[in-house]
Amino acid sequence: MSEYDDLLAFERGTRALGEISGRLGWDRETVMPAAAAAQRAEEIAAIESVLHARRVDRRVGDWLASIDARDLGEAERANLRLIRREFERASRVPAELATEIARATSLGRDDWLRARADEDFAEFKPALERILRLRREEAAALGNHGGEPYDALLDGYESGATASGIAEMFVAMRPALIALIDRVLGASHQPKRLDHTFDQDVQVRLSREIAGTFGYDFSRGRIDRSVHPFSSGSGMDVRITMRSDPRDPFNCIYSTIHETGHGAYEQGVSEKYLLTPIGQGASMGVHESQSRLYENQMGRSRAFTAYLFGRMWGVFGDFGIADADAFYGTVNRVAPGYIRTEADELHYNLHIMMRFDLERDLVSGALEVNELPEAWNSRFQADFGMSVDCPSNGVLQDIHWAAGLFGYFPTYTLGNVYAGCLYEAMRRDLPGLDGHLSNGDTAPATGWLRENLQRHGRLRGPVDTVAMACGFTPMTKPLLSYLEEKFTDLYRL
Amino acid sequence: MSEYDDLLAFERGTRALGEISGRLGWDRETVMPAAAAAQRAEEIAAIESVLHARRVDRRVGDWLASIDARDLGEAERANLRLIRREFERASRVPAELATEIARATSLGRDDWLRARADEDFAEFKPALERILRLRREEAAALGNHGGEPYDALLDGYESGATASGIAEMFVAMRPALIALIDRVLGASHQPKRLDHTFDQDVQVRLSREIAGTFGYDFSRGRIDRSVHPFSSGSGMDVRITMRSDPRDPFNCIYSTIHETGHGAYEQGVSEKYLLTPIGQGASMGVHESQSRLYENQMGRSRAFTAYLFGRMWGVFGDFGIADADAFYGTVNRVAPGYIRTEADELHYNLHIMMRFDLERDLVSGALEVNELPEAWNSRFQADFGMSVDCPSNGVLQDIHWAAGLFGYFPTYTLGNVYAGCLYEAMRRDLPGLDGHLSNGDTAPATGWLRENLQRHGRLRGPVDTVAMACGFTPMTKPLLSYLEEKFTDLYRL
């Protein structure tokens, strides 16, 4: 065996352990007994400690030093690049800190759940302070290469992205979004809201069916219920979760389509990359491009909602919306609201911009945890024109900070921007797309994504991955044009 | 921190990883997507390789060499003894062999499932040959200390037990069991069999209720379905599984009570031992004593079956058995049959004796895998007076060999013997026991077990654990007397 083969065999073991660690998280959110949380935190800390030790294992450094990349093919070089990147990042973080973060975030999630149930931020505050302190330490250990500490964390989710680059993108998008929101909210034509109760078991059955419609492979995954929907795993075991609300079936259906996008992306990566560094999605931003494209550009399109309207009539009977055109409006109804995951396509990005600014200040130290609820509430009032009525509708709504995921939020909007590009390219290549979607046939679209993007996994960096699929460099314009066109039509502006 | 504290902190990490590995097995049997088997085998191999490396870690050897046990309390000394034992066992097995066994048994299970579904032993043969060869290598590496290779494997499940000791015990029990079986089968009074169909969802609901009746703590565990019922995990996350058969509700109910015995034992170990070597059942034999005592001495008693009869009428209505007395006979009906897990209390031990003799010969090399089906079938004919009609009713019925568990089977009968002793002691201490059981109140009995045996975990060796609880040295006589008395009464001999 060559040294590259030795390195890759070691890396396969590390990735297999990473899959196990991820599945422990899945288990915790879906099937874990209530009293097991503390023991589980110890288990997660134990495996994360093993993972950290492997990521900084001296043998990896030795292999990296002695392998000549010129002898390798494209996939091998990409694997080597990713192993080097991870080795260098991991080597900067002390083992105790990595273990402490794993433990604190595992426990933090329980404090967050309790605080959210009790509507009391104070119950979550000590955990969040500890998690933020640890992640600041991690950012300092990683170093910021002339940027700001936040960059070090962001880079863990989106290789090459920086806070200043994200901020610049947000500044460019924000006026167009706000202008469009103002026009939409002032329009005389306003779609109806749903006003009906929907059997939750039927919602779940229909959502499972729709996951299949979007190409989710149940032989390589499963769907369970959890408080916050998520996707987990790669390769041959990619699981997603859903939740339901009797008053709002779109919560269940569209979060399932969203997670199906994540899951189908991992399932779509070439099997020959299984358990290697390139055998996963290119980045969180590219991941979100898939989930958001499945959910919005496809799932909320006029064409697909016509199909979904028929399926909903089929399983729920008359639910108070008369025709597919009205249903398209209802699905895409624009209104400010507290909850990010339920936001329409226009407000969604405002939710992200707000979280990005807050967490950037938290990481830099410009904002402290005890000031966070007030900062959240006043920013929300300014951006959405509503005052937050309770913490679960405000600062306690997302699991991200409890999970330590500072630097993750901007990848959602980056994903929207990438989705805009991919959708433009897909429509260029698939002129009959709407006809297929209106028959509930997503195969041409999901096949296009699998062929042009998903199967390549992490072979290239995020921007190159999207650029190769689209045939052009990613930019904000396609998303903004898509939104302008869609909502101008829908609201008869 | 003292060196003992350092050692124990390391050991807690190892045990946490062991819990994770065990839960991967649970996941595989209950919720894993169908196509994930190969990836799962690689994951299990990866974590078993980590576990093996930790078990033989040089630091453990250094700590063991330098800690003075005289400075420690009883629990600490017991932990040290168990760590030393495991270190010495693990150090004798090469890492590649340990990893290879983990991989082969993970894949072997799939071959076994397929062969069993196809009723074709040949499909399982290569996997079984590989597993047996690896376990023989392991036995050779472990050394047999003047005994036979089988002892090295048996010792992994039952510390201190030997093949010759087990064989001696079986020889002593066998004539009494066969004589009793002959009298029972020749009796003029024969209980009725069930002849009814039982809704499987109702069976599952009732079995879950009965698990609670026997003290299973759902906040620290869960019950799912699997092909072969099992118990998994320790401490705060102890899960059990069940299966059901529309014609035979006792399959579901009594295998659930059996697994509840295992699960409640782990849940009953003192919380202060959590994730330490003594924080688990004393041995497989002692484990089986709990599961068999819950299932048989308690669950199949005249007193408890009177309660169960009422519950079954409550949920199923008339199922063709007229009164509690007839029901007691039906539950305890003695008849030769193919399947070990469905065997009555008398035939059960014959199933074990047969498997023990076969696997002892497989390990010694006196029997080869290609001779196994014929050896199984002729022995079964001799012991049970029936010829095996298909492999799933014969050599392919149990998962144990596919999982590599050579040396495990005799612990079942050892458990029966221990259960006989514990039941005798329990009745001595709890004169009102039958009254409680006939009202579905198991708390005095399960409380007695928790107080006298379960909470101590692995503080002592298996024989001492049982002896301390009973107040006398374990022996076969209480089990044989219990069986003689029970079946003489039941069959009006």
CSV table of N, CA, C and O in Angstrom, one decimal, chain B residues 445-490:
chain,number,residue,atom,x,y,z
B,445,ALA,N,-41.0,-8.4,45.0
B,445,ALA,CA,-40.0,-9.3,44.4
B,445,ALA,C,-38.9,-8.5,43.7
B,445,ALA,O,-37.7,-8.8,43.9
B,446,THR,N,-39.2,-7.6,42.9
B,446,THR,CA,-38.2,-6.9,42.1
B,446,THR,C,-37.4,-6.0,43.1
B,446,THR,O,-36.2,-5.8,42.9
B,447,GLY,N,-38.1,-5.5,44.1
B,447,GLY,CA,-37.4,-4.7,45.1
B,447,GLY,C,-36.4,-5.6,45.9
B,447,GLY,O,-35.2,-5.1,46.2
B,448,TRP,N,-36.8,-6.8,46.2
B,448,TRP,CA,-35.8,-7.7,46.9
B,448,TRP,C,-34.6,-8.0,46.0
B,448,TRP,O,-33.5,-8.0,46.5
B,449,LEU,N,-34.8,-8.2,44.7
B,449,LEU,CA,-33.7,-8.5,43.8
B,449,LEU,C,-32.8,-7.2,43.7
B,449,LEU,O,-31.6,-7.3,43.7
B,450,ARG,N,-33.5,-6.1,43.6
B,450,ARG,CA,-32.7,-4.8,43.4
B,450,ARG,C,-31.8,-4.6,44.7
B,450,ARG,O,-30.6,-4.4,44.6
B,451,GLU,N,-32.4,-4.8,45.9
B,451,GLU,CA,-31.7,-4.6,47.1
B,451,GLU,C,-30.6,-5.6,47.3
B,451,GLU,O,-29.5,-5.3,47.7
B,452,ASN,N,-30.9,-6.9,47.1
B,452,ASN,CA,-29.9,-7.9,47.4
B,452,ASN,C,-29.0,-8.3,46.3
B,452,ASN,O,-27.9,-8.9,46.6
B,453,LEU,N,-29.3,-7.9,45.1
B,453,LEU,CA,-28.4,-8.4,44.0
B,453,LEU,C,-28.1,-7.2,43.0
B,453,LEU,O,-27.0,-6.9,42.8
B,454,GLN,N,-29.2,-6.7,42.4
B,454,GLN,CA,-29.0,-5.8,41.2
B,454,GLN,C,-28.2,-4.6,41.5
B,454,GLN,O,-27.3,-4.2,40.7
B,455,ARG,N,-28.4,-3.9,42.7
B,455,ARG,CA,-27.7,-2.7,42.9
B,455,ARG,C,-26.2,-2.8,43.0
B,455,ARG,O,-25.5,-1.9,42.8
B,456,HIS,N,-25.8,-4.0,43.4
B,456,HIS,CA,-24.3,-4.3,43.6
B,456,HIS,C,-23.6,-4.4,42.2
B,456,HIS,O,-22.3,-4.4,42.2
B,457,GLY,N,-24.3,-4.5,41.1
B,457,GLY,CA,-23.6,-4.6,39.8
B,457,GLY,C,-22.6,-5.7,39.8
B,457,GLY,O,-22.8,-6.8,40.2
B,458,ARG,N,-21.4,-5.3,39.4
B,458,ARG,CA,-20.3,-6.3,39.2
B,458,ARG,C,-19.3,-6.2,40.3
B,458,ARG,O,-18.1,-6.5,40.2
B,459,LEU,N,-19.8,-5.7,41.5
B,459,LEU,CA,-18.9,-5.5,42.6
B,459,LEU,C,-18.2,-6.8,43.0
B,459,LEU,O,-17.0,-6.8,43.4
B,460,ARG,N,-18.9,-7.9,42.8
B,460,ARG,CA,-18.3,-9.2,43.2
B,460,ARG,C,-18.4,-10.1,41.9
B,460,ARG,O,-19.1,-9.8,41.0
B,461,GLY,N,-17.7,-11.3,42.0
B,461,GLY,CA,-17.8,-12.2,40.9
B,461,GLY,C,-19.2,-12.9,40.9
B,461,GLY,O,-20.0,-12.7,41.8
B,462,PRO,N,-19.5,-13.6,39.8
B,462,PRO,CA,-20.9,-14.1,39.6
B,462,PRO,C,-21.3,-15.0,40.8
B,462,PRO,O,-22.4,-14.8,41.3
B,463,VAL,N,-20.5,-16.0,41.1
B,463,VAL,CA,-20.9,-16.9,42.2
B,463,VAL,C,-21.1,-16.2,43.5
B,463,VAL,O,-22.2,-16.4,44.2
B,464,ASP,N,-20.2,-15.3,43.8
B,464,ASP,CA,-20.3,-14.5,45.1
B,464,ASP,C,-21.6,-13.6,45.1
B,464,ASP,O,-22.2,-13.4,46.1
B,465,THR,N,-21.8,-13.0,43.9
B,465,THR,CA,-23.0,-12.1,43.8
B,465,THR,C,-24.3,-12.9,44.1
B,465,THR,O,-25.1,-12.4,44.9
B,466,VAL,N,-24.4,-14.1,43.6
B,466,VAL,CA,-25.6,-14.8,43.8
B,466,VAL,C,-25.6,-15.4,45.3
B,466,VAL,O,-26.6,-15.3,46.0
B,467,ALA,N,-24.4,-15.8,45.7
B,467,ALA,CA,-24.3,-16.3,47.1
B,467,ALA,C,-24.7,-15.3,48.1
B,467,ALA,O,-25.4,-15.6,49.1
B,468,MET,N,-24.2,-14.1,47.9
B,468,MET,CA,-24.5,-13.0,48.9
B,468,MET,C,-26.0,-12.7,48.9
B,468,MET,O,-26.5,-12.4,50.0
B,469,ALA,N,-26.6,-12.7,47.8
B,469,ALA,CA,-28.1,-12.4,47.7
B,469,ALA,C,-28.9,-13.5,48.4
B,469,ALA,O,-29.8,-13.3,49.1
B,470,CYS,N,-28.4,-14.8,48.2
B,470,CYS,CA,-29.2,-15.9,48.7
B,470,CYS,C,-28.9,-16.3,50.1
B,470,CYS,O,-29.8,-16.8,50.8
B,471,GLY,N,-27.7,-16.0,50.5
B,471,GLY,CA,-27.2,-16.5,51.8
B,471,GLY,C,-26.7,-17.9,51.8
B,471,GLY,O,-26.5,-18.5,52.8
B,472,PHE,N,-26.6,-18.5,50.6
B,472,PHE,CA,-26.0,-19.8,50.5
B,472,PHE,C,-25.3,-20.0,49.1
B,472,PHE,O,-25.6,-19.2,48.2
B,473,THR,N,-24.5,-21.0,49.0
B,473,THR,CA,-23.7,-21.2,47.8
B,473,THR,C,-24.6,-21.7,46.7
B,473,THR,O,-25.4,-22.7,46.9
B,474,PRO,N,-24.5,-21.1,45.5
B,474,PRO,CA,-25.4,-21.6,44.4
B,474,PRO,C,-25.2,-23.1,44.1
B,474,PRO,O,-24.1,-23.6,44.1
B,475,MET,N,-26.3,-23.8,43.8
B,475,MET,CA,-26.3,-25.2,43.5
B,475,MET,C,-27.5,-25.5,42.6
B,475,MET,O,-28.4,-24.7,42.5
B,476,THR,N,-27.5,-26.7,42.0
B,476,THR,CA,-28.6,-27.0,41.1
B,476,THR,C,-29.9,-27.4,41.8
B,476,THR,O,-31.0,-27.3,41.2
B,477,LYS,N,-29.8,-27.9,43.0
B,477,LYS,CA,-30.9,-28.4,43.7
B,477,LYS,C,-32.2,-27.5,43.8
B,477,LYS,O,-33.3,-28.0,43.5
B,478,PRO,N,-32.1,-26.3,44.1
B,478,PRO,CA,-33.3,-25.4,44.2
B,478,PRO,C,-34.0,-25.4,42.9
B,478,PRO,O,-35.3,-25.5,42.8
B,479,LEU,N,-33.3,-25.3,41.7
B,479,LEU,CA,-34.0,-25.3,40.4
B,479,LEU,C,-34.7,-26.6,40.2
B,479,LEU,O,-35.9,-26.6,39.8
B,480,LEU,N,-34.0,-27.7,40.4
B,480,LEU,CA,-34.6,-29.0,40.2
B,480,LEU,C,-35.8,-29.2,41.1
B,480,LEU,O,-36.9,-29.8,40.6
B,481,SER,N,-35.7,-28.8,42.3
B,481,SER,CA,-36.9,-29.0,43.3
B,481,SER,C,-38.0,-28.2,42.8
B,481,SER,O,-39.2,-28.6,42.9
B,482,TYR,N,-37.7,-26.9,42.4
B,482,TYR,CA,-38.8,-26.0,42.0
B,482,TYR,C,-39.5,-26.6,40.8
B,482,TYR,O,-40.8,-26.6,40.7
B,483,LEU,N,-38.8,-27.1,39.8
B,483,LEU,CA,-39.4,-27.7,38.6
B,483,LEU,C,-40.2,-29.0,38.9
B,483,LEU,O,-41.3,-29.1,38.5
B,484,GLU,N,-39.6,-29.8,39.8
B,484,GLU,CA,-40.3,-31.0,40.2
B,484,GLU,C,-41.6,-30.7,40.9
B,484,GLU,O,-42.7,-31.2,40.5
B,485,GLU,N,-41.6,-29.7,41.8
B,485,GLU,CA,-42.8,-29.3,42.5
B,485,GLU,C,-43.8,-28.7,41.6
B,485,GLU,O,-45.0,-29.0,41.6
B,486,LYS,N,-43.3,-27.8,40.8
B,486,LYS,CA,-44.3,-27.0,39.9
B,486,LYS,C,-45.0,-28.0,38.9
B,486,LYS,O,-46.2,-27.9,38.8
B,487,PHE,N,-44.2,-28.8,38.3
B,487,PHE,CA,-44.8,-29.7,37.2
B,487,PHE,C,-45.5,-30.9,37.8
B,487,PHE,O,-46.4,-31.4,37.1
B,488,THR,N,-45.1,-31.4,38.9
B,488,THR,CA,-45.9,-32.4,39.6
B,488,THR,C,-47.3,-32.0,39.9
B,488,THR,O,-48.3,-32.6,39.7
B,489,ASP,N,-47.3,-30.7,40.4
B,489,ASP,CA,-48.6,-30.1,40.8
B,489,ASP,C,-49.4,-29.9,39.5
B,489,ASP,O,-50.6,-30.3,39.4
B,490,LEU,N,-48.8,-29.3,38.5
B,490,LEU,CA,-49.5,-28.8,37.4
B,490,LEU,C,-50.0,-29.9,36.5
B,490,LEU,O,-51.1,-29.9,35.9
